[in-house]
């Protein structure tokens, strides 16, 4: 049997024209996620002889097995055309395998996780070897405003001082915008409050909207802006009030009006898994007129929190006592958020286009579904974006499989897996991580979600992109050391080159590229809070800024980047080539991370749309990236450019 397995190869594929909905055929591309009303044709390209073949589907929810016989065609291949409704009545996650009956016995066709291809085995496969199938319900209307654009994330206190907001009594101001170090916790510091501000505000963001728009940005994602005592504001004090130090209600309304004039949509950060202990809901320090949960068991908010020994012992987020955890499925809490006059509806009515949900994996599926429903009732194309760090199609959180993409919960997630893959490839040449990550995510995710992924290189929760790409290791360094740590000139120069390549990839793969404020001008920084320094206005890296703007113009010129199919054509440690294909147009992205020059040649004219040149042969120089536009009949190739000595 082992010789039979080693000597034969089989290909599993899903035909491109297979999605049959409302009597029409569409082209979803190769994927493992389909709408409930579709019919899918699964095909085995056979290079071996088999008597029969069947597909076996296993429900992730209850383990139920279903078998479907496959039909043999005249070429000896097998296929099965299966309505998704015959597998499940509602949305669901399934895993499947092929079972072949041959003259040598029974064999299974499963996935080879090493390179995301197929393999033949002679025993029942384990769960990790099976192919994945996600069946979901199609939304009536998707967030078209988001897809195809560029997002920009802003940590408001550190972006720009635009107004003259009063300093709160419990806050401190660091006046050193250009040299100040964000306050950070030191071991043993029991008085640390994280209340040292730099003075950035919403009027400041408003004054810089023209700058933001120059990057091609269509959506601004704001870190929390609600009233709280901290600079990061993930310890909400009052969801119904914009922090006065950020400009208050008036500053928010003015900013929203100005953003609309610039054609920029706004999404807010919703922190609904926990509140601050210094809040109108908990009121641990008696600052507010309300009776908080900490003060009395008769408080209207008491049932929101889980006290183990009232009032001092209570469940908190990751053990941080200043962040009491909310039992988010409590009916009164959900009414407060999702009701007619609730938080979700209030800010959509005031003009925002959606929400980014903090720690989405700590909120139940039912909570997410109700949140999304309330948002979509107010705005049919509202975006509900989750903070999920792993593959969101099959994530297990706290021992439970999550259902983010059934069609009723999240529209998309922050694409941290591709962030890691891009950085690993650009910095280390890790082609396998890039290949496996891209192939698995874009196979597992529904196409609508794929094209709405928030693609990022950095965020308020990660080391700065340029530092990740070229900085030295920070392992074992104390916070005092990290506060002073800077890249060398050589590291920074290399980091700029690598950051250009990384952003080019980010802007051309499926999804919406997101720029974390300051990455576009090369801000460096280690982990939180050193990745949250103020934006150094007037001290930008203009070469890098011009590059980001140029990439933004290219992306905005070509509508196909919003939803074109994706396929990796070639990858090794030196060069990456992938296609984005839509209708008759093909965009070939070539990224050269090596020291050598490569040659791109096409049989016929090709347009290099990044630099806007039209030729049939181009030099792809060291540490550079290009995007070629060709038609479907054009043949092209990418080869190392021969040295003069070699040509002789």
Coordinates of C-alpha atoms in Angstrom, one line a residue, residues 11-20 25-34 38-45 55 70-71 73 75 77-82 84 96 98 118 443 447 565:
X11 CA -5.8 16.8 -7.3
X12 CA -8.8 18.1 -5.5
X13 CA -10.4 21.2 -7.0
X14 CA -13.5 23.2 -6.9
X15 CA -14.5 24.5 -10.3
X16 CA -14.5 28.2 -10.7
X17 CA -18.0 28.3 -12.3
X18 CA -19.8 26.4 -9.6
X19 CA -21.7 28.8 -7.5
X20 CA -25.3 28.6 -8.7
X25 CA -23.6 31.2 -12.3
X26 CA -20.9 33.3 -10.7
X27 CA -17.1 32.8 -10.2
X28 CA -16.1 32.7 -6.6
X29 CA -12.6 31.4 -7.3
X30 CA -11.1 28.6 -5.3
X31 CA -12.5 28.7 -1.8
X32 CA -14.0 26.6 0.9
X33 CA -16.9 28.9 1.9
X34 CA -20.2 29.1 0.2
X38 CA -25.5 27.7 -3.6
X39 CA -24.8 24.5 -5.4
X40 CA -21.1 23.4 -5.5
X41 CA -19.3 21.1 -7.8
X42 CA -16.4 19.2 -6.2
X43 CA -14.0 17.5 -8.6
X44 CA -11.2 14.9 -8.2
X45 CA -8.7 15.0 -11.1
X55 CA -17.4 12.5 -0.1
X70 CA -19.4 11.0 -6.7
X71 CA -20.0 10.5 -10.5
X73 CA -16.8 11.2 -16.1
X75 CA -11.8 10.9 -18.3
X77 CA -12.3 11.8 -12.9
X78 CA -15.0 12.0 -10.3
X79 CA -17.3 14.9 -9.4
X80 CA -20.2 15.6 -7.1
X81 CA -22.6 18.6 -7.5
X82 CA -24.0 19.2 -4.0
X84 CA -25.4 23.3 0.4
X96 CA -14.8 16.7 4.7
X98 CA -12.8 11.9 -0.2
X118 CA -3.6 17.1 -1.3
X443 CA -9.6 29.4 1.1
X447 CA -15.2 36.0 -0.3
X565 CA -9.4 36.9 -7.3

